[in-house]
Amino acid sequence: MKNFNSSLGFLPKTFILLGIPGLKGEYNWISIPFCLMYIIIFLGNGTILYVIRRDPGLHQPIYLFLAMLALAEIGVSASTLPTVLGIFLFGITEISFDSCLLQMFSIHSFSIMESAVLLAMSVDRFVAIYSPLRYTAILTLSRITGTGVIIGLKSIMLMAPLTLLLRHLPFCGHNGLSHSYCLHPNLIHLPCGDISINNIYGLFIVISTFGLDSLLIVVSYGFILYTVLHIATGEGRRKALNTCGSHVCAVLAYYVPMIGLSMIHRFGHHVSPLLQVMMANAYLFLPPVLNPIVYSIKTKEIHRSIVRMVFKKRAV
């Protein structure tokens, strides 16, 4: 059941996914909310993508970035779906070593993309408020496309070495994972060899992506607040801040669970396994569930386009 590794250890043929500890007998019921979440994620983000593509009035920088965010969230959710529904619907708890690494690579790559897109959206909001007359001249289609390509390439290039480093570690028979999917902070505790390089590189990824992105988002909003406070009228300030409401919700939905999960993985060694699982689920499922709902309700242009699409289909 194991393959010999040149590092005097073994690569497990499969990993065992735990699911939700202590609730194995309730998996049939637990599968219902997970299925509902996946339906909301794919239907909600798919609708966002559809209306942005079909409505020429939405071919503006902020909505193109929103489309990128929806794509990244669909990617994260599609990466977790096979194992999550496999466990809760069919009781399949095994995943092959290579499939686990591929899932880990996909989840973290799309998560890095999410973070980078949220940063790009904060810059977009700053430009829209600071220089509204030059907004479309600064954020041209070619620059937005280039930003999307750079974000995608950066995510892949950062995660590829981490996947290769895991393949060269001896696991010595340890193959139990504490989630319903493969995450690097969980996988890195299983090898019995020296993991210092993996830890250092993993920390570099966290700091250079999530850490730097979150810092720059805070800086962007510092500039936004400074600019808004210099707007002459109270009505103007209110309208300017309203344009940031949906993005602030998206940032909080993404970073609050992520920070909580990171703290638990690094310092919460005595924390209940159930709490770890719930935080991991919140980190992966909360943003893609909430964001399409928030943007559909709070963004008038998206809301109107969805309403027009619905009534047009009914008329047909």
Coordinates of C-alpha atoms in Angstrom, one line a residue:
M1 CA 0.0 0.0 0.0
K2 CA 3.0 2.3 0.1
N3 CA 5.6 3.4 -2.4
F4 CA 9.3 3.7 -1.3
N5 CA 10.6 7.2 -1.2
S6 CA 14.2 8.1 -1.7
S7 CA 14.2 10.0 1.6
L8 CA 14.2 6.7 3.5
G9 CA 10.4 6.8 4.1
F10 CA 7.2 6.0 2.2
L11 CA 4.7 7.8 0.1
P12 CA 1.2 6.7 1.1
K13 CA -0.8 5.3 -1.7
T14 CA -3.9 7.0 -0.3
F15 CA -4.9 9.5 2.4
I16 CA -7.9 9.1 4.7
L17 CA -10.2 12.1 4.9
L18 CA -11.9 12.5 8.3
G19 CA -14.9 14.5 7.3
I20 CA -16.6 16.0 10.5
P21 CA -15.3 14.3 13.7
G22 CA -18.0 12.7 15.9
L23 CA -20.8 13.2 13.4
K24 CA -20.3 10.2 11.0
G25 CA -23.8 8.8 11.7
E26 CA -25.3 12.1 10.6
Y27 CA -23.6 12.4 7.2
N28 CA -26.8 11.9 5.2
W29 CA -28.3 15.0 7.0
I30 CA -25.1 16.9 6.8
S31 CA -24.9 16.4 3.1
I32 CA -28.1 18.5 2.6
P33 CA -26.6 21.9 3.7
F34 CA -23.4 21.1 1.7
C35 CA -25.4 20.4 -1.4
L36 CA -27.4 23.6 -0.9
M37 CA -24.2 25.6 -0.5
Y38 CA -22.7 24.1 -3.7
I39 CA -26.0 24.9 -5.6
I40 CA -25.8 28.5 -4.3
I41 CA -22.1 28.8 -5.2
F42 CA -22.4 27.6 -8.7
L43 CA -25.8 29.2 -9.5
G44 CA -24.9 32.5 -7.8
N45 CA -21.4 32.9 -9.2
G46 CA -22.5 31.5 -12.6
T47 CA -25.3 34.1 -12.7
I48 CA -22.8 36.9 -12.0
L49 CA -20.6 35.7 -14.8
Y50 CA -23.5 35.3 -17.2
V51 CA -25.0 38.8 -16.6
I52 CA -21.5 40.5 -16.8
R53 CA -20.8 38.7 -20.1
R54 CA -24.2 39.4 -21.6
D55 CA -24.8 43.0 -20.5
P56 CA -22.6 45.5 -22.3
G57 CA -23.3 48.0 -19.6
L58 CA -21.4 45.8 -17.2
H59 CA -18.2 45.7 -19.2
Q60 CA -16.5 48.1 -16.8
P61 CA -13.4 47.5 -14.7
I62 CA -15.2 46.8 -11.4
Y63 CA -17.5 44.2 -13.0
L64 CA -14.6 42.5 -14.9
F65 CA -12.8 42.1 -11.6
L66 CA -16.0 40.8 -10.0
A67 CA -16.1 38.2 -12.8
M68 CA -12.5 37.2 -12.0
L69 CA -13.5 36.8 -8.3
A70 CA -16.5 34.7 -9.3
L71 CA -14.3 32.4 -11.4
A72 CA -11.8 32.0 -8.6
E73 CA -14.6 31.1 -6.1
I74 CA -16.1 28.6 -8.5
G75 CA -12.6 27.1 -8.9
V76 CA -12.1 26.7 -5.1
S77 CA -15.6 25.1 -4.7
A78 CA -15.1 22.8 -7.7
S79 CA -11.8 21.7 -6.2
T80 CA -13.5 20.6 -2.9
L81 CA -16.7 19.2 -4.3
P82 CA -15.5 15.6 -5.3
T83 CA -14.2 14.7 -1.8
V84 CA -16.8 16.6 0.3
L85 CA -19.8 15.1 -1.5
G86 CA -18.0 11.8 -1.8
I87 CA -17.7 11.6 2.0
F88 CA -21.1 12.8 3.0
L89 CA -23.2 11.2 0.2
F90 CA -21.3 8.0 -0.5
G91 CA -19.0 7.4 2.5
I92 CA -15.8 7.6 0.3
T93 CA -13.0 8.7 2.7
E94 CA -10.0 7.7 0.6
I95 CA -8.1 9.9 -1.9
S96 CA -5.0 8.9 -3.8
F97 CA -1.7 10.6 -3.0
D98 CA -1.5 12.4 -6.4
S99 CA -5.2 13.4 -6.3
C100 CA -4.7 14.9 -2.8
L101 CA -1.7 16.9 -4.0
L102 CA -3.7 18.1 -7.1
Q103 CA -6.6 19.1 -4.8
M104 CA -4.3 20.9 -2.4
F105 CA -2.7 22.7 -5.4
S106 CA -6.1 23.7 -6.8
I107 CA -7.6 24.9 -3.6
H108 CA -4.7 27.1 -2.6
S109 CA -4.0 28.4 -6.1
F110 CA -7.6 29.6 -6.4
S111 CA -7.5 31.0 -2.9
I112 CA -4.4 33.0 -3.8
M113 CA -6.2 34.3 -6.9
E114 CA -9.2 35.3 -4.7
S115 CA -6.9 37.4 -2.4
A116 CA -5.2 39.0 -5.4
V117 CA -8.5 39.9 -7.1
L118 CA -9.8 41.5 -3.8
L119 CA -6.7 43.6 -3.8
A120 CA -7.2 44.6 -7.4
M121 CA -10.8 45.5 -6.6
S122 CA -9.7 47.8 -3.7
V123 CA -7.3 49.6 -6.1
D124 CA -10.2 49.9 -8.6
R125 CA -12.4 51.5 -5.9
F126 CA -9.6 54.0 -5.0
V127 CA -9.2 55.0 -8.7
A128 CA -13.0 55.3 -9.1
I129 CA -13.2 57.7 -6.1
Y130 CA -9.9 59.6 -6.5
S131 CA -10.1 60.2 -10.2
P132 CA -13.6 59.3 -11.5
L133 CA -13.2 61.2 -14.8
R134 CA -10.1 59.2 -15.7
Y135 CA -11.4 55.9 -14.3
T136 CA -11.8 54.0 -17.6
A137 CA -8.7 55.7 -19.1
I138 CA -6.5 54.3 -16.2
L139 CA -8.2 50.9 -15.9
T140 CA -8.2 49.9 -19.6
L141 CA -9.3 46.5 -20.8
S142 CA -5.7 45.6 -21.7
R143 CA -4.5 46.5 -18.2
I144 CA -7.4 44.5 -16.6
T145 CA -6.6 41.5 -18.8
G146 CA -2.9 41.7 -18.0
T147 CA -3.7 41.9 -14.3
G148 CA -5.8 38.8 -14.5
V149 CA -3.1 36.9 -16.4
I150 CA -0.4 37.9 -13.9
I151 CA -2.7 36.9 -11.0
G152 CA -3.2 33.4 -12.5
L153 CA 0.4 32.9 -13.4
K154 CA 1.6 34.1 -9.9
S155 CA -0.8 31.6 -8.2
I156 CA 0.4 28.7 -10.2
M157 CA 4.1 29.5 -10.0
L158 CA 3.9 30.0 -6.2
M159 CA 2.1 26.7 -5.5
A160 CA 3.9 24.4 -7.9
P161 CA 7.1 24.2 -5.8
L162 CA 5.1 23.5 -2.6
T163 CA 3.5 20.5 -4.3
L164 CA 6.9 19.2 -5.5
L165 CA 8.4 19.6 -2.0
L166 CA 5.7 17.5 -0.5
R167 CA 6.4 14.6 -2.9
H168 CA 10.0 14.4 -1.6
L169 CA 9.1 14.0 2.0
P170 CA 8.9 10.7 3.8
F171 CA 5.5 10.0 5.3
C172 CA 6.3 6.7 7.0
G173 CA 2.8 5.4 6.9
H174 CA 1.0 8.5 8.3
N175 CA -2.0 9.2 6.1
G176 CA -4.9 10.5 8.2
L177 CA -6.2 14.0 7.3
S178 CA -8.5 16.0 9.6
H179 CA -10.7 17.7 6.9
S180 CA -12.9 16.7 4.0
Y181 CA -10.3 17.9 1.5
C182 CA -6.5 18.3 1.3
L183 CA -5.0 21.5 2.7
H184 CA -1.3 22.2 3.0
P185 CA -1.4 23.1 6.8
N186 CA -2.9 19.7 7.4
L187 CA -0.7 17.7 5.1
I188 CA 2.6 19.2 6.4
H189 CA 2.0 17.6 9.8
L190 CA 2.1 14.1 8.4
P191 CA 5.7 13.6 7.1
C192 CA 8.3 12.2 9.5
G193 CA 11.3 13.9 7.9
D194 CA 12.7 17.4 8.0
I195 CA 9.9 19.9 7.0
S196 CA 11.8 23.1 7.6
I197 CA 12.1 24.0 3.9
N198 CA 8.4 23.3 3.4
N199 CA 7.5 25.5 6.5
I200 CA 9.8 28.3 5.3
Y201 CA 8.4 28.3 1.8
G202 CA 4.8 27.9 3.0
L203 CA 5.3 30.9 5.3
F204 CA 6.8 32.9 2.4
I205 CA 3.7 32.2 0.3
V206 CA 1.4 33.3 3.1
I207 CA 3.3 36.5 3.8
S208 CA 3.9 37.4 0.1
T209 CA 0.3 36.8 -0.9
F210 CA -2.3 36.9 1.8
G211 CA -0.2 39.0 4.2
L212 CA 0.9 41.5 1.5
D213 CA -2.5 41.6 -0.1
S214 CA -4.4 42.3 3.1
L215 CA -1.9 45.1 4.0
L216 CA -2.2 46.7 0.6
I217 CA -6.0 46.5 0.9
V218 CA -5.9 48.3 4.2
V219 CA -3.6 51.0 2.7
S220 CA -6.0 51.3 -0.3
Y221 CA -8.9 51.9 2.1
G222 CA -6.8 54.4 4.0
F223 CA -6.4 56.4 0.8
I224 CA -10.1 55.9 0.0
L225 CA -11.1 57.4 3.4
Y226 CA -8.7 60.2 3.0
T227 CA -10.1 61.1 -0.4
V228 CA -13.7 60.7 0.8
L229 CA -13.2 63.1 3.7
H230 CA -12.1 65.8 1.2
I231 CA -15.3 65.5 -0.8
A232 CA -17.2 68.7 -0.1
T233 CA -20.8 67.4 0.4
G234 CA -22.1 64.8 2.8
E235 CA -24.2 63.3 0.0
G236 CA -21.1 62.9 -2.1
R237 CA -19.2 61.2 0.7
R238 CA -22.1 58.8 1.3
K239 CA -22.3 57.9 -2.4
A240 CA -18.6 57.3 -2.6
L241 CA -18.5 55.1 0.5
N242 CA -21.6 53.1 -0.8
T243 CA -19.6 52.1 -3.9
C244 CA -17.2 50.2 -1.5
G245 CA -19.8 48.4 0.6
S246 CA -20.0 45.2 -1.3
H247 CA -16.2 45.0 -1.6
V248 CA -15.8 45.5 2.2
C249 CA -18.2 42.6 2.8
A250 CA -16.3 40.4 0.4
V251 CA -12.9 41.3 2.1
L252 CA -14.3 40.5 5.6
A253 CA -16.0 37.2 4.4
Y254 CA -12.6 36.1 3.0
Y255 CA -10.0 37.3 5.5
V256 CA -11.8 36.8 8.9
P257 CA -12.2 33.0 8.5
M258 CA -8.8 32.6 6.9
I259 CA -7.1 34.4 9.8
G260 CA -9.0 32.3 12.3
L261 CA -8.1 29.1 10.5
S262 CA -4.4 30.1 10.3
M263 CA -4.3 30.9 14.0
I264 CA -5.9 27.5 14.9
H265 CA -3.5 25.6 12.7
R266 CA -0.4 27.3 14.1
F267 CA -1.3 27.8 17.7
G268 CA -4.5 25.9 18.5
H269 CA -2.9 22.5 19.1
H270 CA -5.4 21.8 21.9
V271 CA -8.4 23.2 20.1
S272 CA -11.3 20.8 19.4
P273 CA -11.0 19.0 16.0
L274 CA -14.6 20.0 15.3
L275 CA -13.8 23.7 15.6
Q276 CA -10.8 23.2 13.2
V277 CA -13.1 21.6 10.7
M278 CA -15.8 24.3 11.0
M279 CA -13.3 27.1 10.6
A280 CA -11.9 25.4 7.5
N281 CA -15.4 25.1 6.0
A282 CA -16.1 28.7 6.8
Y283 CA -12.9 29.7 5.1
L284 CA -13.7 27.8 1.9
F285 CA -17.5 28.1 1.7
L286 CA -18.4 31.4 3.3
P287 CA -17.0 33.8 0.6
P288 CA -18.3 32.0 -2.5
V289 CA -21.8 31.6 -0.9
L290 CA -22.0 35.2 0.4
N291 CA -20.4 37.2 -2.3
P292 CA -22.8 36.6 -5.2
I293 CA -25.7 37.3 -2.8
V294 CA -24.2 40.5 -1.5
Y295 CA -23.2 41.8 -5.0
S296 CA -26.6 40.8 -6.4
I297 CA -28.4 42.8 -3.7
K298 CA -26.1 45.8 -3.0
T299 CA -24.9 46.5 -6.5
K300 CA -27.8 48.1 -8.4
E301 CA -26.4 47.5 -11.9
I302 CA -25.9 43.7 -11.2
H303 CA -29.4 43.6 -9.5
R304 CA -31.1 45.3 -12.5
S305 CA -29.4 43.1 -15.0
I306 CA -30.4 39.9 -13.1
V307 CA -34.0 41.2 -12.9
R308 CA -34.1 42.0 -16.6
M309 CA -32.7 38.5 -17.4
V310 CA -35.3 36.8 -15.2
F311 CA -38.3 38.8 -16.7
K312 CA -37.0 38.3 -20.2
K313 CA -36.9 34.5 -19.8
R314 CA -40.4 34.6 -18.3
A315 CA -41.7 36.6 -21.2
V316 CA -40.2 34.0 -23.6

